[in-house]
XYZ file of C-alpha atoms in Angstrom:
693
model
C -5.540 -24.012 89.836
C -8.751 -22.196 88.889
C -9.717 -19.155 90.970
C -13.116 -19.886 92.518
C -14.289 -16.409 91.571
C -13.734 -17.223 87.907
C -16.110 -20.183 88.079
C -19.555 -19.675 86.527
C -22.558 -19.301 88.802
C -24.609 -22.499 89.099
C -28.044 -22.505 87.536
C -30.678 -21.160 89.928
C -32.894 -24.252 90.026
C -34.788 -23.083 93.127
C -35.469 -19.909 95.082
C -32.576 -20.446 97.533
C -30.031 -20.659 94.731
C -31.597 -17.522 93.224
C -30.878 -15.705 96.509
C -27.297 -16.993 96.662
C -26.693 -16.090 93.008
C -27.928 -12.549 93.696
C -25.668 -12.297 96.761
C -22.633 -13.255 94.669
C -23.605 -11.076 91.704
C -24.077 -8.069 94.007
C -20.668 -8.602 95.578
C -22.032 -9.397 99.034
C -20.211 -12.734 98.892
C -17.725 -14.414 96.583
C -17.809 -17.912 95.181
C -16.293 -20.073 97.923
C -17.516 -17.803 100.753
C -20.842 -19.586 101.116
C -21.121 -21.420 104.411
C -24.165 -23.352 105.606
C -24.791 -25.548 108.623
C -26.782 -28.613 109.610
C -27.751 -28.081 113.279
C -29.631 -31.077 114.732
C -30.504 -31.295 118.397
C -28.895 -34.459 119.837
C -32.196 -35.545 121.394
C -33.269 -38.183 118.864
C -32.291 -40.010 115.700
C -32.309 -38.378 112.276
C -35.211 -39.233 109.953
C -36.028 -38.869 106.257
C -37.056 -35.230 106.805
C -33.555 -34.486 108.064
C -32.200 -36.185 104.936
C -33.948 -33.562 102.805
C -32.486 -30.805 104.995
C -29.022 -32.352 104.674
C -29.327 -32.352 100.893
C -30.307 -28.680 100.972
C -27.593 -27.575 103.431
C -24.728 -29.551 101.922
C -25.977 -29.232 98.333
C -26.102 -25.419 98.386
C -22.596 -25.151 99.840
C -21.227 -27.740 97.392
C -22.641 -25.947 94.354
C -20.921 -22.714 95.356
C -17.643 -24.340 96.438
C -18.397 -23.425 100.020
C -18.468 -25.401 103.256
C -21.027 -26.886 105.641
C -20.711 -27.214 109.401
C -22.218 -30.029 111.428
C -23.364 -28.488 114.697
C -24.998 -30.163 117.664
C -27.575 -27.702 118.981
C -27.131 -28.948 122.538
C -28.917 -26.297 124.597
C -31.336 -28.656 126.406
C -29.336 -31.079 128.586
C -32.441 -32.814 129.927
C -33.094 -34.585 126.616
C -29.651 -34.934 125.007
C -27.083 -37.724 125.034
C -23.903 -39.021 123.450
C -25.934 -41.876 121.917
C -27.890 -39.418 119.802
C -24.750 -37.476 118.866
C -22.999 -40.614 117.621
C -26.038 -41.745 115.644
C -26.296 -38.344 113.950
C -22.652 -38.376 112.860
C -22.957 -41.951 111.578
C -26.104 -41.148 109.581
C -24.642 -38.005 108.013
C -21.543 -39.924 106.927
C -23.597 -42.840 105.608
C -25.623 -40.485 103.416
C -22.354 -39.352 101.868
C -21.902 -35.895 103.401
C -18.628 -34.542 104.796
C -18.759 -31.581 107.139
C -16.038 -28.986 107.415
C -13.541 -29.501 110.223
C -14.605 -30.855 113.596
C -18.178 -31.197 114.747
C -19.358 -27.938 116.308
C -21.394 -27.653 119.518
C -23.661 -24.877 120.731
C -22.296 -25.582 124.219
C -18.851 -24.429 123.034
C -20.376 -20.961 122.629
C -22.108 -20.715 126.023
C -19.505 -18.287 127.400
C -19.712 -15.997 124.377
C -23.527 -16.109 124.448
C -23.454 -15.153 128.111
C -21.171 -12.180 127.414
C -23.499 -10.976 124.652
C -26.508 -11.412 126.968
C -24.839 -9.068 129.450
C -24.309 -6.638 126.572
C -28.046 -6.777 125.826
C -28.773 -5.980 129.487
C -26.348 -3.032 129.364
C -28.149 -1.713 126.274
C -31.480 -1.891 128.121
C -32.684 -4.677 125.827
C -32.996 -7.482 128.402
C -34.167 -7.843 132.001
C -34.481 -10.474 134.724
C -38.076 -11.483 135.424
C -39.247 -13.141 138.657
C -42.529 -14.397 137.197
C -43.131 -18.134 136.909
C -43.502 -19.828 133.535
C -47.263 -20.014 134.143
C -47.486 -16.289 134.902
C -45.456 -15.373 131.837
C -47.686 -17.534 129.646
C -50.848 -16.046 131.143
C -49.685 -12.466 130.533
C -48.399 -12.963 126.978
C -51.795 -12.136 125.450
C -53.265 -13.585 122.274
C -53.487 -12.845 118.567
C -56.245 -10.327 119.315
C -55.151 -9.032 122.734
C -51.830 -7.460 123.774
C -49.773 -8.919 126.571
C -49.178 -7.381 129.985
C -45.810 -6.027 131.058
C -44.007 -7.798 133.868
C -43.831 -5.894 137.169
C -40.067 -6.518 136.987
C -39.669 -5.117 133.456
C -38.216 -1.772 134.504
C -35.446 -2.920 136.776
C -32.247 -0.924 136.400
C -29.343 -2.178 134.340
C -27.352 -2.659 137.542
C -30.091 -4.751 139.150
C -30.458 -6.912 136.072
C -26.719 -7.509 135.733
C -26.468 -8.453 139.402
C -29.400 -10.858 139.232
C -28.238 -12.416 135.967
C -24.768 -13.050 137.394
C -26.337 -14.601 140.487
C -28.498 -16.778 138.229
C -25.306 -18.073 136.649
C -23.708 -18.581 140.057
C -26.528 -20.943 141.034
C -28.200 -18.862 143.756
C -31.725 -19.529 142.498
C -33.766 -22.642 141.885
C -35.233 -23.962 138.656
C -37.844 -21.599 137.248
C -37.266 -18.984 139.936
C -36.044 -16.359 137.455
C -35.544 -15.948 133.720
C -33.794 -13.458 131.467
C -36.191 -11.907 128.936
C -35.639 -9.666 125.948
C -37.247 -6.247 126.366
C -39.146 -5.674 123.114
C -42.906 -4.992 122.959
C -45.689 -6.744 124.863
C -48.241 -5.453 122.319
C -46.362 -6.642 119.245
C -48.600 -8.426 116.685
C -45.962 -11.187 116.405
C -46.290 -12.971 119.749
C -42.658 -14.098 119.507
C -41.696 -10.444 120.104
C -43.549 -10.183 123.407
C -40.470 -10.197 125.623
C -39.262 -13.714 124.755
C -37.223 -15.676 127.275
C -33.483 -15.745 126.557
C -32.242 -17.843 129.508
C -33.883 -20.177 132.000
C -32.468 -21.746 135.152
C -31.986 -25.494 134.892
C -29.899 -27.331 137.457
C -29.227 -30.249 135.139
C -25.869 -31.788 134.316
C -24.962 -31.276 130.654
C -23.610 -34.266 128.724
C -20.592 -32.207 127.573
C -20.101 -29.349 130.058
C -21.079 -31.248 133.192
C -22.212 -28.926 136.003
C -20.428 -25.816 134.746
C -23.720 -24.164 133.792
C -27.075 -23.964 135.514
C -28.561 -21.436 133.088
C -29.180 -22.436 129.494
C -29.992 -20.292 126.453
C -33.334 -20.594 124.685
C -33.395 -21.478 120.987
C -34.371 -18.048 119.618
C -31.469 -16.398 121.439
C -28.943 -19.141 120.703
C -29.772 -19.886 117.059
C -28.611 -16.656 115.444
C -25.546 -16.393 117.663
C -24.420 -19.923 116.814
C -24.734 -19.105 113.112
C -22.944 -15.784 113.630
C -20.023 -17.217 115.587
C -19.471 -19.855 112.888
C -19.614 -17.324 110.035
C -22.675 -18.915 108.433
C -23.775 -16.931 105.387
C -27.140 -18.576 104.699
C -28.982 -20.202 107.598
C -31.388 -22.623 105.913
C -34.410 -23.658 107.987
C -37.791 -25.259 107.440
C -40.933 -23.141 107.184
C -42.002 -23.388 110.822
C -39.088 -21.055 111.626
C -40.318 -18.336 109.253
C -42.263 -16.579 111.995
C -39.107 -16.628 114.143
C -36.922 -14.931 111.504
C -37.744 -11.337 112.599
C -36.646 -12.244 116.126
C -33.509 -13.976 114.757
C -32.607 -10.652 113.120
C -33.684 -8.499 116.095
C -31.245 -10.218 118.427
C -28.331 -9.763 115.997
C -28.881 -6.119 114.996
C -27.656 -4.391 118.206
C -24.669 -6.697 118.679
C -21.194 -6.321 117.112
C -21.391 -9.681 115.372
C -21.609 -11.156 111.883
C -25.205 -11.231 110.652
C -26.244 -14.317 108.652
C -29.404 -14.515 106.544
C -32.096 -16.996 107.536
C -33.999 -18.576 104.628
C -36.905 -21.006 105.025
C -37.998 -23.863 102.781
C -40.765 -26.450 103.026
C -40.201 -29.441 105.259
C -40.809 -32.974 104.055
C -44.161 -34.571 104.859
C -44.735 -38.168 103.737
C -47.908 -40.194 103.526
C -48.242 -43.155 105.924
C -45.467 -41.631 108.043
C -44.992 -39.652 111.251
C -41.837 -37.602 111.693
C -42.458 -35.807 114.957
C -39.592 -36.648 117.319
C -42.091 -36.903 120.142
C -44.169 -39.457 118.255
C -41.140 -41.433 117.095
C -39.838 -41.531 120.666
C -43.211 -42.841 121.828
C -43.137 -45.614 119.230
C -39.749 -46.663 120.602
C -40.332 -46.270 124.344
C -43.755 -47.952 124.267
C -42.287 -50.758 122.123
C -44.585 -50.470 119.141
C -41.346 -50.901 117.169
C -38.056 -52.604 117.973
C -35.876 -49.549 118.532
C -34.897 -46.485 116.543
C -33.472 -48.600 113.726
C -36.551 -50.758 113.291
C -36.876 -51.077 109.493
C -40.440 -49.714 109.667
C -39.239 -46.421 111.142
C -38.582 -43.366 108.918
C -35.265 -42.835 110.700
C -32.125 -42.875 108.577
C -30.824 -45.884 110.499
C -34.193 -47.618 110.078
C -34.220 -46.998 106.339
C -30.625 -48.202 106.153
C -31.439 -51.409 108.008
C -34.424 -52.003 105.766
C -32.175 -51.824 102.721
C -32.453 -48.281 101.413
C -29.317 -46.886 99.793
C -27.855 -43.429 100.411
C -28.189 -42.577 96.722
C -31.864 -43.559 96.564
C -32.577 -41.168 99.454
C -30.593 -38.283 97.971
C -32.176 -38.925 94.559
C -35.589 -38.697 96.205
C -34.661 -35.382 97.832
C -33.525 -34.030 94.478
C -36.697 -35.206 92.757
C -39.100 -33.509 95.192
C -37.115 -30.273 94.991
C -37.033 -27.165 97.205
C -40.120 -24.975 97.563
C -41.689 -22.425 99.901
C -44.972 -24.317 100.110
C -45.761 -27.137 102.510
C -47.309 -30.207 100.938
C -47.481 -33.956 101.338
C -45.352 -36.269 99.229
C -46.547 -39.782 98.520
C -44.208 -42.307 100.135
C -44.536 -44.266 96.888
C -42.219 -41.657 95.319
C -39.479 -42.609 97.795
C -40.092 -46.309 97.152
C -39.956 -45.724 93.403
C -36.532 -44.055 93.696
C -35.268 -47.132 95.507
C -36.770 -49.565 92.991
C -35.214 -47.657 90.107
C -31.771 -48.015 91.658
C -32.039 -51.607 92.874
C -33.445 -52.772 89.548
C -30.141 -51.732 87.993
C -27.789 -52.807 90.759
C -29.238 -55.646 92.862
C -28.206 -59.215 91.905
C -31.050 -61.680 91.427
C -31.489 -64.820 93.493
C -34.252 -67.345 94.057
C -35.901 -67.728 97.438
C -39.058 -69.550 98.494
C -40.788 -67.889 101.437
C -43.711 -70.308 101.913
C -42.240 -73.637 100.773
C -44.187 -76.480 99.199
C -42.168 -79.588 98.312
C -42.128 -80.875 94.732
C -40.787 -84.344 93.866
C -39.879 -84.986 90.210
C -40.701 -88.654 89.969
C -38.930 -89.187 86.630
C -35.721 -87.380 87.661
C -32.854 -89.741 88.663
C -32.441 -90.180 92.426
C -29.154 -88.841 93.792
C -28.455 -86.747 90.715
C -27.703 -83.023 90.940
C -26.916 -80.769 88.019
C -25.982 -77.108 87.790
C -28.090 -74.659 85.801
C -26.846 -71.289 84.626
C -28.750 -68.259 85.966
C -28.271 -64.593 85.032
C -27.261 -62.404 87.966
C -28.868 -59.201 86.705
C -30.389 -58.766 83.236
C -29.892 -54.991 83.620
C -26.140 -55.504 84.095
C -24.663 -57.971 81.583
C -21.265 -57.409 83.161
C -22.602 -59.016 86.383
C -22.357 -62.381 84.645
C -24.011 -65.625 85.686
C -24.012 -68.100 88.561
C -24.563 -71.852 88.921
C -27.813 -72.983 90.566
C -28.153 -76.619 91.733
C -31.115 -78.636 90.430
C -32.280 -82.056 91.608
C -35.142 -84.462 92.168
C -36.675 -82.571 95.111
C -37.487 -78.863 94.973
C -39.355 -76.186 96.877
C -41.808 -73.829 95.184
C -43.982 -71.051 96.619
C -47.179 -72.474 98.069
C -49.204 -69.771 96.294
C -47.794 -70.919 92.924
C -50.002 -74.029 93.129
C -53.780 -74.221 93.237
C -55.712 -77.443 93.286
C -58.782 -75.737 91.802
C -57.344 -72.825 89.875
C -59.447 -69.798 88.908
C -59.518 -68.487 85.324
C -56.255 -66.902 84.137
C -54.209 -68.738 86.762
C -51.177 -69.757 84.725
C -49.077 -71.351 87.428
C -49.029 -74.962 88.604
C -52.224 -77.026 88.980
C -53.136 -80.728 88.637
C -52.454 -81.862 85.081
C -50.904 -78.513 84.128
C -47.400 -77.559 83.062
C -45.267 -74.651 84.184
C -41.712 -73.541 83.442
C -39.129 -73.436 86.238
C -37.007 -70.293 86.075
C -33.679 -71.128 84.339
C -34.704 -74.799 84.305
C -37.175 -77.292 82.909
C -40.877 -77.553 82.242
C -42.669 -79.665 84.846
C -46.165 -81.131 85.022
C -48.168 -81.824 88.193
C -49.265 -85.469 88.265
C -50.342 -86.027 91.885
C -51.227 -84.012 95.016
C -50.233 -85.519 98.396
C -52.163 -84.489 101.513
C -51.951 -85.212 105.227
C -54.726 -86.601 107.433
C -56.243 -83.136 107.806
C -56.413 -82.565 104.080
C -53.462 -80.140 103.927
C -51.278 -80.337 100.832
C -47.823 -81.548 101.841
C -46.205 -82.477 98.541
C -46.641 -82.360 94.778
C -45.461 -85.191 92.581
C -44.533 -83.990 89.153
C -42.658 -85.013 86.053
C -40.120 -82.935 84.167
C -39.436 -82.683 80.444
C -35.670 -83.308 80.050
C -35.685 -81.772 76.562
C -36.685 -78.321 77.833
C -33.672 -77.232 79.857
C -33.523 -73.476 79.473
C -35.544 -73.586 76.270
C -38.917 -74.131 74.659
C -40.520 -77.549 73.982
C -39.528 -79.099 70.673
C -43.178 -79.710 69.807
C -43.958 -75.981 70.051
C -46.506 -76.181 72.895
C -47.018 -72.895 74.739
C -46.209 -72.632 78.436
C -47.716 -69.481 79.929
C -46.394 -69.607 83.476
C -42.879 -69.378 84.904
C -42.212 -69.824 88.623
C -39.128 -69.723 90.822
C -37.873 -72.594 92.955
C -35.034 -73.826 95.167
C -33.419 -77.285 95.066
C -34.154 -78.988 98.399
C -30.862 -80.716 99.316
C -28.776 -77.572 98.816
C -31.338 -75.045 100.100
C -30.445 -72.985 103.152
C -33.037 -72.097 105.767
C -33.378 -68.420 106.639
C -35.438 -65.993 108.662
C -37.177 -63.512 106.389
C -38.886 -60.437 107.806
C -41.646 -59.053 105.624
C -41.870 -55.357 106.477
C -44.677 -53.130 105.276
C -45.841 -49.589 105.982
C -46.091 -48.854 109.694
C -49.444 -47.073 109.384
C -52.521 -48.152 107.483
C -53.821 -44.607 106.920
C -52.336 -42.059 104.556
C -52.528 -39.499 107.352
C -51.722 -41.312 110.616
C -53.194 -38.402 112.595
C -56.611 -38.902 110.978
C -58.140 -40.637 114.006
C -61.478 -41.206 115.602
C -62.371 -38.831 118.417
C -60.569 -39.788 121.599
C -57.834 -41.714 119.799
C -54.418 -40.754 118.460
C -52.010 -41.858 115.733
C -51.280 -45.129 117.548
C -54.772 -46.321 116.595
C -53.719 -46.246 112.932
C -50.761 -48.611 113.293
C -50.790 -51.302 110.629
C -51.209 -54.698 112.379
C -49.601 -56.350 109.345
C -46.511 -54.154 109.215
C -44.274 -57.130 110.084
C -44.518 -60.843 109.349
C -41.602 -63.060 110.364
C -40.987 -66.258 108.389
C -38.696 -68.649 110.238
C -38.104 -71.337 107.612
C -37.808 -69.741 104.202
C -35.713 -71.702 101.690
C -32.971 -69.872 99.796
C -30.571 -70.875 97.076
C -27.116 -71.669 98.528
C -25.354 -68.653 96.993
C -27.144 -66.491 99.589
C -25.524 -68.288 102.516
C -22.334 -66.266 102.753
C -23.522 -62.752 101.865
C -22.235 -59.968 104.081
C -24.698 -57.922 106.175
C -26.341 -55.025 104.313
C -26.199 -56.759 100.943
C -29.162 -55.802 98.770
C -30.610 -58.419 96.439
C -33.739 -59.173 94.483
C -35.596 -62.356 95.307
C -37.032 -63.089 91.890
C -40.765 -62.438 91.614
C -40.937 -61.459 95.311
C -39.217 -58.107 95.782
C -36.015 -56.500 96.981
C -34.446 -57.727 100.206
C -31.437 -56.839 102.342
C -29.390 -59.000 104.685
C -29.943 -57.534 108.144
C -27.063 -55.385 109.371
C -27.508 -56.537 112.987
C -28.749 -60.122 112.985
C -27.575 -61.645 109.689
C -24.686 -64.071 110.080
C -23.075 -66.616 107.752
C -24.905 -69.872 108.311
C -27.823 -68.086 110.000
C -29.088 -65.646 107.387
C -31.723 -62.985 108.134
C -33.231 -60.951 105.310
C -35.503 -57.910 105.478
C -37.943 -57.087 102.719
C -36.969 -53.633 101.529
C -39.685 -52.951 98.970
C -41.877 -54.940 96.614
C -41.280 -55.131 92.887
C -44.180 -52.726 92.384
C -46.503 -50.636 94.504
C -49.304 -52.876 95.760
C -50.829 -50.194 98.000
C -52.698 -48.425 95.200
C -54.815 -51.555 94.687
C -55.252 -52.006 98.427
C -56.479 -48.418 98.845
C -58.785 -48.743 95.861
C -60.319 -51.870 97.364
C -60.706 -50.311 100.822
C -62.368 -47.203 99.388
C -64.649 -49.181 97.083
C -63.304 -47.453 93.986
C -62.554 -50.394 91.741
C -62.663 -49.476 88.051
C -66.181 -49.492 86.657
C -67.225 -51.445 83.591
C -66.507 -49.684 80.335
C -69.507 -47.565 79.257
C -71.020 -47.923 75.827
C -69.447 -45.434 73.397
C -71.435 -42.221 72.839
C -72.965 -41.902 69.418
C -71.496 -39.289 67.077
C -70.017 -37.358 70.007
C -66.397 -36.354 70.230
C -65.081 -37.425 73.631
C -63.970 -34.615 75.915
C -60.331 -34.613 77.017
C -59.360 -35.143 80.670
C -62.953 -34.860 81.898
C -64.169 -36.487 85.113
C -67.867 -36.431 85.941
C -68.830 -35.360 89.456
C -72.142 -34.720 91.183
C -73.382 -31.318 92.261
C -72.606 -32.284 95.883
C -68.916 -32.673 94.974
C -68.834 -29.418 93.030
C -69.990 -27.443 96.066
C -66.940 -28.737 97.943
C -64.555 -26.977 95.541
C -63.117 -23.766 96.938
C -62.903 -21.555 93.834
C -61.080 -18.284 94.479
C -59.560 -15.450 92.492
C -55.788 -15.335 92.227
C -53.172 -13.140 90.612
C -50.187 -14.698 88.857
C -47.115 -13.045 90.365
C -44.527 -14.862 88.275
C -44.184 -17.859 85.983
C -41.402 -20.037 84.645
C -41.063 -23.311 82.796
C -40.491 -26.484 84.795
C -37.077 -27.807 83.890
C -37.118 -30.985 81.826
C -40.666 -30.576 80.512
C -42.208 -28.708 77.603
C -45.765 -28.645 78.980
C -45.547 -27.397 82.558
C -45.316 -23.894 83.980
C -44.518 -23.202 87.620
C -46.620 -20.263 88.823
C -46.276 -18.192 91.972
C -49.754 -16.867 92.771
C -51.520 -14.706 95.331
C -54.925 -16.152 96.213
C -55.175 -14.548 99.641
C -51.984 -16.359 100.524
C -48.913 -16.955 98.405
C -48.569 -20.410 96.944
C -47.157 -22.334 94.025
C -49.159 -24.105 91.315
C -47.868 -26.284 88.492
C -50.050 -26.211 85.372
C -49.803 -27.883 81.961
C -50.377 -24.684 79.992
C -46.933 -24.001 78.489
C -48.195 -24.957 75.016
C -50.719 -22.120 75.074
C -49.180 -19.459 77.358
C -45.659 -18.135 77.731
C -44.510 -17.134 81.233
C -44.703 -13.477 80.153
C -48.275 -13.835 78.870
C -49.632 -15.431 82.018
C -47.817 -13.231 84.558
C -50.109 -10.520 85.899
C -53.371 -12.235 84.938
C -56.190 -12.592 87.466
C -57.433 -16.169 87.224
C -59.655 -18.629 89.075
C -58.068 -21.503 90.973
C -59.226 -24.478 93.011
C -57.616 -23.696 96.357
C -58.555 -26.696 98.512
C -56.941 -29.568 96.641
C -54.468 -31.861 98.381
C -50.901 -30.733 97.480
C -49.281 -32.847 94.773
C -45.820 -33.234 93.244
C -45.493 -32.939 89.457
C -42.108 -33.715 87.896
C -40.490 -33.110 91.272
C -42.197 -29.719 91.824
C -44.829 -29.214 94.527
C -48.196 -27.842 93.450
C -50.854 -26.480 95.820
C -53.910 -25.960 93.644
C -55.271 -26.099 90.102
C -56.135 -23.515 87.456
C -59.540 -23.481 85.779
C -59.488 -23.490 81.983
C -61.607 -24.378 78.967
C -59.941 -26.749 76.526
C -60.618 -28.174 73.098
C -58.286 -30.244 70.945
C -56.850 -27.103 69.371
C -57.044 -24.474 72.085
C -56.909 -23.848 75.815
C -58.141 -20.691 77.517
C -57.707 -19.837 81.172
C -60.723 -18.486 83.030
C -59.607 -14.917 83.731
C -61.260 -11.930 85.410
C -61.233 -8.243 84.619
C -61.800 -5.454 87.112
C -60.692 -4.937 90.697
C -61.954 -8.078 92.437
C -59.538 -8.731 95.342
C -57.400 -11.854 95.272
C -58.752 -14.638 97.450
C -62.391 -13.771 96.691
C -64.565 -16.897 96.865
C -66.444 -17.599 93.627
C -69.913 -18.943 94.520
């Protein structure tokens, strides 16, 4: 058996792995010592943002042969429940992660936290305050003004211990007293202005019952939970960065293990909200049908829609780990799913908006079986038999009585090929008394089964179909994006994100016609309905004989065209070619009004490295008044060593983007010809972040 310490260090593909590699190289830890944790609060369901965090927490530990704890951070009994705990465990397992040992609970450490709080009081580092929450807030100060000390700040150790023990014993009402850390009411970091460690809350806890009536606050509990569990690297999202000094301050005076907190960027997706408060509102106000509604970004919602665990973890790997917040296009997540399902999902035929076709020259009562390929990407998946007969269903949109140019599907007098079957020709259109088309009467060419016409005529269109007598009826739910704006919080004055809900996010079809092979599929089976998209049999409502399918994702992203149409940015007509002028590369013309919107600032390149898997991109860490990361296609002209240390000009107000899985928050300015590229650089002592007018 190989000694873990003899194993090579993993490649440092991100800044967290660089830190861990340095910790092992320095001897601080050994390979196999690394322990991380995933600490959700059991007050809601996990969402796609948590999936990224899971990949970071479990992925780091896995790469270093360490372990990951699953811990319920259950310090707020008013909002927590067993329902949420069970959903969290189910989602973590479904994504493919295995935690070490039993699930851990912050509530298991309440006694130890209390003992350490008394130790803080004994050291003169904590005191009991009689001020109300409103008074404490009013005296905390602001970014420009110091706070005011509590009149109870200088109680003796004995007084504080007595009052704190009486708080625990239940002598006082909710909000009557709190325990605060004694730090500095003038500290520039407001979190250091005597933060609250314990509050009184006479609320029954879902695990400890009525044993406790005082509960620890997050900043006090977080570091101690990590310490008690022997966590080596406490991985958090960036909003906790400002809390890290307090995390460390609480641990320093105590005789406990001291983990290291490291922050990384959280996941933000277009057309998506991931605030627990907002998700809870969507559920409680019934804008969606529960936490697992397939339009929700929750793990259980994505699962019910038809997402796979591997498509989600592949997405997390593709977007990478950075220190810079940005927004990732939800189309990237959808693309990861398409890539997987294209290779793995069996193909079937389904007609969502049926229009009957009668083949007048096909023998009545006859049925034959046609051979259909299950998945052209997987030859080993084989073929299946599809029934064919005199009466069929086709998609209503595959026929037009007065077709526009370049419409190559069925129309009066026209021919079209049936997938895996024959060529048919529309001879007659049957309508009801109101003029609605109810049936098409066609003829079929019996010599064209699965092949081309013997006379060599060209058939441009191929459509799918379902044989009527063997077709099964099904409910099909056409899900789309829940919000119609890229940023759901971009609202008119006086409105909120609810105003941006997409009214077309769900369409329910009650009488879709499916080929019979779909009748007995198990729930959560992912398939492709040919020409329509990827679908999944619903994990709750689908039953043999009463199938229900959810649309998971279309065959391609249709939203780009929708957005282009809404914004009035359809491609312009091709301009006449310029005479005797070499076209510039990658040039977009803008007006002077647009140019004035660019925020051009000076920046210093702190470090540079090549983006893995590309030969054109460099990943730069820059200082432009704030630290950020920019990805630039300059590797052909500059080595990382040549560009490091240069003072350059960057566009600092661009929307963050993801290039080859790496987030980029800005753009370099450069002059480029076919043979050369030169960055716009500055000499002298102009400070970084200086606006260039």
